[in-house]
């Protein structure tokens, strides 16, 4: 359960706390400041005369023809409800009069009143009597002291004349430890709002903000955290095959760690390791600010160099697309590089002369190829331009180039050419393709999961001269590269980080 990290637990806990806090706020808003509340709202205010008023036509069908002064009659449905959290008793009404509340219909005259209550509240009707204060006079309706449980309500259907629909209607009265207030207008079937508009808005905003924060933390990029930053300047040299990884990691480190300058200067594994040793011997203050990357282990005559295993790199043999072979045996590859095969038709390929495009002696890629595939060194160089044979006695044309990119370019352009390269760089090149070895494709996934015996692979080492100080840029950068955010870059470029469960086994 990778999501069950300390950060995620804190984030989810914060979200739950915010939701609980929202509930407490609403509870406080409803119970503490105004624990007893009577709300009222006009659910209907319609004309029933035969004229046209307020833009609405109505027909009374003769209902009031014999009643004088009713041509402008209106019907109002007034709902009165306990929308607080506590019951309201008859002695909670604070007025000195017999009745509890007064409804005033501005500019209209009350002609009659009908009282209705919902199912299950028949006991309320016992309070609507003249002896309890029910009555009306002019535009004023007197409403008795009706006890109401929370959410109880009753309705008053009032027949009026004079005035017009929409004239103000007010409910006057007081409640001990509470208030009488208007609610929003609603249809007869609507329920009273449970929360006030302010409490709903605040609750929604707070909940959305807290849940969003939790989602950001839970769904954030789970890349390993940056492990310490250091200032200063550092030079990374060595392997050209691993250079694209180091260059990208150097940019990320400089972006994450202000004041750090990492310069990447690759020119071959062997050359980089020897440069590191020479710089270390000349240094007067311990370990210099230099890191050398090497495709494979250092020579045994450099005891002062301290190794750091970074990744497993996979390499590939590449051929020009004109050579339509897809697989070679290890034995055939060795015959090619001993000069025993001079034309591809000897291996079932096209009638093209073999051109061996190799790396120079400082190349770690070449050393891995010789150590893992050939089991010996390559034959002597016989060409400068990879096209013409400078040594007439040489069995095949063989040239040496300074970088992996040069090898890939030459193999892609030269018919019959064969070379070798780091796998990711080779996979993205045009004009050439990779070869399987003994039926095993150069596959990072297969190697990582232990399902392939593909031989052309090696551990990528980072060397320092002695142990750099823990607070040095060299130490911080190596930690960032091997165990920090650099792991993602390593994997993106087709290598297997050593500090993963699968990589630990391969790098052991």
Tab-separated table of C-alpha atoms in Angstrom, residues 2-326:
chain	number	residue	atom	x	y	z
A	2	UNK	CA	2.307	2.703	-1.322
A	3	UNK	CA	-0.251	5.453	-0.721
A	4	UNK	CA	-0.167	4.790	3.042
A	5	UNK	CA	2.748	7.118	3.653
A	6	UNK	CA	3.066	9.573	6.512
A	7	UNK	CA	2.379	12.524	4.203
A	8	UNK	CA	-0.763	10.948	2.782
A	9	UNK	CA	-2.079	9.982	6.216
A	10	UNK	CA	-1.581	13.562	7.366
A	11	UNK	CA	-3.343	14.886	4.258
A	12	UNK	CA	-6.359	12.603	4.641
A	13	UNK	CA	-6.473	13.365	8.368
A	14	UNK	CA	-6.474	17.067	7.563
A	15	UNK	CA	-9.371	16.583	5.146
A	16	UNK	CA	-11.406	14.698	7.758
A	17	UNK	CA	-10.605	17.344	10.355
A	18	UNK	CA	-11.768	20.066	7.974
A	19	UNK	CA	-15.061	18.292	7.321
A	20	UNK	CA	-15.654	17.774	11.041
A	21	UNK	CA	-14.800	21.423	11.646
A	22	UNK	CA	-17.367	22.411	9.021
A	23	UNK	CA	-20.012	20.367	10.814
A	24	UNK	CA	-19.112	21.898	14.174
A	25	UNK	CA	-19.320	25.370	12.642
A	26	UNK	CA	-22.786	24.703	11.258
A	27	UNK	CA	-23.891	23.213	14.598
A	28	UNK	CA	-22.620	26.284	16.408
A	29	UNK	CA	-24.264	28.610	13.921
A	30	UNK	CA	-27.606	26.894	14.334
A	31	UNK	CA	-27.666	26.054	18.053
A	32	UNK	CA	-25.601	28.611	19.921
A	33	UNK	CA	-26.386	32.103	18.610
A	34	UNK	CA	-30.088	31.478	17.718
A	35	UNK	CA	-31.246	28.257	19.270
A	36	UNK	CA	-34.966	29.097	18.881
A	37	UNK	CA	-36.140	30.432	15.550
A	38	UNK	CA	-39.457	30.939	13.814
A	39	UNK	CA	-39.278	31.433	10.077
A	40	UNK	CA	-42.016	32.537	7.720
A	41	UNK	CA	-42.358	32.671	3.961
A	42	UNK	CA	-44.998	33.499	1.411
A	43	UNK	CA	-45.701	30.422	-0.663
A	44	UNK	CA	-48.490	31.940	-2.750
A	45	UNK	CA	-49.695	35.458	-3.506
A	46	UNK	CA	-52.156	35.334	-6.424
A	47	UNK	CA	-54.998	37.495	-7.740
A	48	UNK	CA	-58.449	35.871	-8.028
A	49	UNK	CA	-60.309	38.773	-9.644
A	50	UNK	CA	-61.385	39.111	-13.275
A	51	UNK	CA	-59.054	41.971	-14.144
A	52	UNK	CA	-55.463	41.901	-15.305
A	53	UNK	CA	-52.864	42.958	-12.738
A	54	UNK	CA	-49.143	42.479	-12.346
A	55	UNK	CA	-49.033	41.189	-15.915
A	56	UNK	CA	-51.146	38.108	-15.080
A	57	UNK	CA	-54.725	37.480	-16.202
A	58	UNK	CA	-57.175	35.593	-13.947
A	59	UNK	CA	-60.841	34.608	-14.128
A	60	UNK	CA	-62.881	34.440	-10.937
A	61	UNK	CA	-65.816	32.641	-12.629
A	62	UNK	CA	-68.406	34.656	-10.715
A	63	UNK	CA	-67.308	33.509	-7.279
A	64	UNK	CA	-67.355	37.029	-5.848
A	65	UNK	CA	-69.963	38.718	-8.048
A	66	UNK	CA	-72.357	39.315	-5.138
A	67	UNK	CA	-69.648	40.435	-2.731
A	68	UNK	CA	-68.876	44.151	-2.955
A	69	UNK	CA	-65.268	45.304	-3.014
A	70	UNK	CA	-63.831	41.942	-4.130
A	71	UNK	CA	-62.897	42.740	-7.712
A	72	UNK	CA	-59.283	43.028	-6.594
A	73	UNK	CA	-59.296	39.989	-4.316
A	74	UNK	CA	-56.045	38.082	-3.665
A	75	UNK	CA	-55.116	34.845	-1.933
A	76	UNK	CA	-51.955	34.552	0.163
A	77	UNK	CA	-50.543	31.304	1.548
A	78	UNK	CA	-48.293	32.070	4.504
A	79	UNK	CA	-46.151	29.295	5.989
A	80	UNK	CA	-44.890	29.635	9.563
A	81	UNK	CA	-42.317	27.087	10.785
A	82	UNK	CA	-39.909	26.251	13.572
A	83	UNK	CA	-36.611	26.120	11.698
A	84	UNK	CA	-34.444	26.216	14.790
A	85	UNK	CA	-32.947	23.369	16.783
A	86	UNK	CA	-35.166	23.543	19.879
A	87	UNK	CA	-38.871	23.401	20.600
A	88	UNK	CA	-40.862	26.591	21.084
A	89	UNK	CA	-43.413	26.649	23.902
A	90	UNK	CA	-46.341	29.058	24.310
A	91	UNK	CA	-44.443	31.003	26.966
A	92	UNK	CA	-41.481	31.531	24.623
A	93	UNK	CA	-43.420	34.252	22.789
A	94	UNK	CA	-42.337	37.572	24.273
A	95	UNK	CA	-45.314	39.805	23.362
A	96	UNK	CA	-47.598	41.204	26.114
A	97	UNK	CA	-50.748	40.548	24.102
A	98	UNK	CA	-52.784	37.357	24.255
A	99	UNK	CA	-51.599	36.321	20.797
A	100	UNK	CA	-47.974	35.486	19.943
A	101	UNK	CA	-47.344	36.842	16.436
A	102	UNK	CA	-48.848	39.465	14.168
A	103	UNK	CA	-48.976	39.269	10.354
A	104	UNK	CA	-49.340	42.588	8.547
A	105	UNK	CA	-50.531	42.676	4.908
A	106	UNK	CA	-49.593	46.143	3.645
A	107	UNK	CA	-52.305	48.026	1.658
A	108	UNK	CA	-54.724	45.077	1.820
A	109	UNK	CA	-57.748	44.135	3.917
A	110	UNK	CA	-58.234	40.693	5.377
A	111	UNK	CA	-61.559	39.058	4.396
A	112	UNK	CA	-61.059	35.556	5.748
A	113	UNK	CA	-58.517	33.062	7.085
A	114	UNK	CA	-58.139	29.293	6.836
A	115	UNK	CA	-55.590	27.354	8.920
A	116	UNK	CA	-53.954	24.091	7.749
A	117	UNK	CA	-51.336	21.873	9.341
A	118	UNK	CA	-49.355	18.865	8.060
A	119	UNK	CA	-50.300	15.259	8.769
A	120	UNK	CA	-49.438	14.209	12.287
A	121	UNK	CA	-49.780	17.652	13.874
A	122	UNK	CA	-53.532	17.780	14.514
A	123	UNK	CA	-52.833	18.988	18.047
A	124	UNK	CA	-51.866	22.375	16.620
A	125	UNK	CA	-55.477	23.121	15.626
A	126	UNK	CA	-56.517	23.303	19.297
A	127	UNK	CA	-54.613	26.577	19.584
A	128	UNK	CA	-56.352	28.376	16.700
A	129	UNK	CA	-59.344	29.782	18.571
A	130	UNK	CA	-60.483	33.317	19.320
A	131	UNK	CA	-59.930	32.597	23.006
A	132	UNK	CA	-56.270	31.892	22.210
A	133	UNK	CA	-55.950	35.172	20.349
A	134	UNK	CA	-56.812	34.210	16.743
A	135	UNK	CA	-58.425	37.069	14.848
A	136	UNK	CA	-57.999	39.782	12.258
A	137	UNK	CA	-58.764	43.437	11.806
A	138	UNK	CA	-58.079	45.474	8.684
A	139	UNK	CA	-54.669	44.419	7.379
A	140	UNK	CA	-53.563	42.775	10.644
A	141	UNK	CA	-53.847	39.063	11.457
A	142	UNK	CA	-53.314	37.942	15.066
A	143	UNK	CA	-51.700	34.498	15.407
A	144	UNK	CA	-51.947	32.555	18.722
A	145	UNK	CA	-48.993	31.340	20.801
A	146	UNK	CA	-48.702	28.011	18.987
A	147	UNK	CA	-46.155	25.522	20.472
A	148	UNK	CA	-43.913	24.133	17.724
A	149	UNK	CA	-41.454	21.275	17.802
A	150	UNK	CA	-38.355	21.529	15.549
A	151	UNK	CA	-39.429	21.344	11.874
A	152	UNK	CA	-43.147	21.742	12.770
A	153	UNK	CA	-45.116	24.228	10.719
A	154	UNK	CA	-48.593	25.441	9.919
A	155	UNK	CA	-50.058	27.430	7.021
A	156	UNK	CA	-52.474	30.327	6.845
A	157	UNK	CA	-54.566	30.776	3.678
A	158	UNK	CA	-55.654	34.415	3.776
A	159	UNK	CA	-58.312	36.002	1.533
A	160	UNK	CA	-57.661	39.710	1.013
A	161	UNK	CA	-59.001	42.627	-0.987
A	162	UNK	CA	-57.496	45.932	-1.981
A	163	UNK	CA	-53.878	46.425	-2.892
A	164	UNK	CA	-52.125	44.144	-5.280
A	165	UNK	CA	-50.082	40.970	-5.291
A	166	UNK	CA	-46.535	41.494	-4.133
A	167	UNK	CA	-47.363	44.097	-1.489
A	168	UNK	CA	-45.110	43.609	1.561
A	169	UNK	CA	-46.104	40.994	4.114
A	170	UNK	CA	-44.445	41.077	7.543
A	171	UNK	CA	-44.566	38.832	10.586
A	172	UNK	CA	-44.032	40.722	13.833
A	173	UNK	CA	-43.189	39.195	17.190
A	174	UNK	CA	-40.412	37.983	19.417
A	175	UNK	CA	-39.066	34.676	20.745
A	176	UNK	CA	-37.103	34.346	23.959
A	177	UNK	CA	-33.471	33.383	23.198
A	178	UNK	CA	-34.285	33.428	19.518
A	179	UNK	CA	-35.759	35.369	16.630
A	180	UNK	CA	-38.514	35.592	14.036
A	181	UNK	CA	-37.134	35.943	10.519
A	182	UNK	CA	-38.231	35.640	6.882
A	183	UNK	CA	-37.161	32.618	4.850
A	184	UNK	CA	-36.744	32.505	1.100
A	185	UNK	CA	-39.889	32.253	-0.978
A	186	UNK	CA	-40.747	28.706	-2.041
A	187	UNK	CA	-43.470	26.654	-3.644
A	188	UNK	CA	-45.947	24.888	-1.345
A	189	UNK	CA	-44.064	21.602	-1.674
A	190	UNK	CA	-40.624	23.012	-0.866
A	191	UNK	CA	-39.006	22.385	2.496
A	192	UNK	CA	-37.394	25.100	4.510
A	193	UNK	CA	-33.649	25.457	3.942
A	194	UNK	CA	-31.675	23.435	6.464
A	195	UNK	CA	-28.729	25.861	6.550
A	196	UNK	CA	-28.434	29.553	6.002
A	197	UNK	CA	-26.868	30.739	2.765
A	198	UNK	CA	-23.754	31.959	4.572
A	199	UNK	CA	-23.202	28.680	6.400
A	200	UNK	CA	-23.728	26.677	3.192
A	201	UNK	CA	-21.230	28.815	1.267
A	202	UNK	CA	-18.586	28.714	3.987
A	203	UNK	CA	-19.004	24.983	4.495
A	204	UNK	CA	-18.737	24.204	0.774
A	205	UNK	CA	-15.668	26.412	0.306
A	206	UNK	CA	-13.872	24.986	3.326
A	207	UNK	CA	-14.656	21.400	2.392
A	208	UNK	CA	-13.590	21.856	-1.234
A	209	UNK	CA	-10.323	23.522	-0.219
A	210	UNK	CA	-9.397	20.851	2.307
A	211	UNK	CA	-10.352	17.916	0.057
A	212	UNK	CA	-8.444	19.494	-2.846
A	213	UNK	CA	-5.378	19.843	-0.651
A	214	UNK	CA	-5.627	16.201	0.363
A	215	UNK	CA	-6.048	15.102	-3.278
A	216	UNK	CA	-2.991	17.090	-4.359
A	217	UNK	CA	-0.847	15.441	-1.697
A	218	UNK	CA	-2.189	11.925	-2.310
A	219	UNK	CA	-1.963	12.166	-6.104
A	220	UNK	CA	1.269	14.130	-6.230
A	221	UNK	CA	4.346	12.900	-8.025
A	222	UNK	CA	5.717	10.229	-5.686
A	223	UNK	CA	9.305	10.687	-6.793
A	224	UNK	CA	11.917	10.277	-4.063
A	225	UNK	CA	12.557	13.470	-2.122
A	226	UNK	CA	15.606	15.586	-2.637
A	227	UNK	CA	18.235	14.422	-0.145
A	228	UNK	CA	20.214	17.473	0.905
A	229	UNK	CA	21.536	20.314	-1.216
A	230	UNK	CA	25.039	21.720	-1.469
A	231	UNK	CA	26.551	24.770	-3.097
A	232	UNK	CA	29.646	25.032	-5.229
A	233	UNK	CA	30.964	23.659	-8.517
A	234	UNK	CA	31.312	20.016	-9.632
A	235	UNK	CA	32.636	18.402	-12.799
A	236	UNK	CA	31.231	15.077	-14.017
A	237	UNK	CA	33.333	13.312	-16.621
A	238	UNK	CA	33.706	9.835	-18.110
A	239	UNK	CA	31.157	7.749	-19.995
A	240	UNK	CA	29.631	9.212	-23.156
A	241	UNK	CA	26.960	6.476	-23.166
A	242	UNK	CA	25.667	7.579	-19.764
A	243	UNK	CA	26.176	11.292	-20.482
A	244	UNK	CA	22.529	12.048	-21.473
A	245	UNK	CA	21.396	10.822	-18.050
A	246	UNK	CA	23.951	12.870	-16.155
A	247	UNK	CA	23.270	16.008	-18.194
A	248	UNK	CA	19.549	15.881	-17.405
A	249	UNK	CA	20.132	15.097	-13.734
A	250	UNK	CA	22.619	17.972	-13.509
A	251	UNK	CA	19.990	20.398	-14.820
A	252	UNK	CA	17.389	19.117	-12.353
A	253	UNK	CA	19.832	19.333	-9.469
A	254	UNK	CA	20.803	22.899	-10.363
A	255	UNK	CA	17.113	23.813	-10.548
A	256	UNK	CA	16.314	22.186	-7.198
A	257	UNK	CA	19.465	23.341	-5.386
A	258	UNK	CA	20.251	27.019	-5.691
A	259	UNK	CA	23.940	27.833	-5.815
A	260	UNK	CA	25.061	24.510	-7.354
A	261	UNK	CA	26.882	24.361	-10.703
A	262	UNK	CA	27.385	20.898	-12.233
A	263	UNK	CA	29.418	20.702	-15.453
A	264	UNK	CA	29.196	17.509	-17.530
A	265	UNK	CA	32.300	16.853	-19.677
A	266	UNK	CA	32.211	13.248	-21.010
A	267	UNK	CA	35.078	11.843	-23.074
A	268	UNK	CA	35.108	8.121	-22.375
A	269	UNK	CA	35.069	5.933	-19.281
A	270	UNK	CA	38.792	5.157	-19.131
A	271	UNK	CA	39.839	8.736	-19.855
A	272	UNK	CA	37.443	10.022	-17.207
A	273	UNK	CA	38.673	7.615	-14.546
A	274	UNK	CA	42.323	8.472	-15.240
A	275	UNK	CA	41.541	12.183	-15.192
A	276	UNK	CA	39.906	11.733	-11.789
A	277	UNK	CA	42.957	9.902	-10.446
A	278	UNK	CA	45.332	12.577	-11.747
A	279	UNK	CA	43.197	15.370	-10.285
A	280	UNK	CA	43.022	13.572	-6.948
A	281	UNK	CA	46.781	13.052	-6.770
A	282	UNK	CA	47.338	16.729	-7.470
A	283	UNK	CA	44.747	17.928	-4.975
A	284	UNK	CA	45.962	19.263	-1.652
A	285	UNK	CA	42.652	19.231	0.202
A	286	UNK	CA	41.444	15.650	-0.031
A	287	UNK	CA	38.746	14.604	-2.504
A	288	UNK	CA	38.437	16.992	-5.496
A	289	UNK	CA	35.063	18.124	-6.859
A	290	UNK	CA	35.166	15.610	-9.718
A	291	UNK	CA	33.007	12.545	-10.392
A	292	UNK	CA	33.913	10.045	-13.133
A	293	UNK	CA	31.247	7.809	-14.711
A	294	UNK	CA	32.422	4.470	-16.058
A	295	UNK	CA	30.716	1.679	-18.015
A	296	UNK	CA	32.068	-1.071	-15.822
A	297	UNK	CA	34.651	-1.276	-13.027
A	298	UNK	CA	37.826	0.802	-12.883
A	299	UNK	CA	41.268	-0.653	-13.509
A	300	UNK	CA	42.756	-2.455	-10.535
A	301	UNK	CA	45.724	-0.074	-10.237
A	302	UNK	CA	43.624	2.810	-8.869
A	303	UNK	CA	43.001	1.949	-5.194
A	304	UNK	CA	42.162	5.537	-4.191
A	305	UNK	CA	39.041	5.643	-6.345
A	306	UNK	CA	35.856	4.915	-4.448
A	307	UNK	CA	32.987	3.322	-6.392
A	308	UNK	CA	29.277	4.077	-6.298
A	309	UNK	CA	27.010	1.720	-8.221
A	310	UNK	CA	24.421	3.811	-10.026
A	311	UNK	CA	22.564	1.761	-12.628
A	312	UNK	CA	22.577	-1.213	-14.949
A	313	UNK	CA	23.104	-0.128	-18.553
A	314	UNK	CA	22.045	-2.250	-21.506
A	315	UNK	CA	23.978	-2.013	-24.763
A	316	UNK	CA	23.223	-3.225	-28.245
A	317	UNK	CA	24.988	-4.278	-31.427
A	318	UNK	CA	23.713	-2.192	-34.343
A	319	UNK	CA	23.893	-2.729	-38.099
A	320	UNK	CA	23.034	-0.617	-41.110
A	321	UNK	CA	19.473	-1.197	-42.342
A	322	UNK	CA	20.908	-2.606	-45.555
A	323	UNK	CA	21.997	-5.651	-43.518
A	324	UNK	CA	18.664	-7.350	-43.110
A	325	UNK	CA	19.720	-9.747	-40.347
A	326	UNK	CA	17.858	-9.611	-37.035
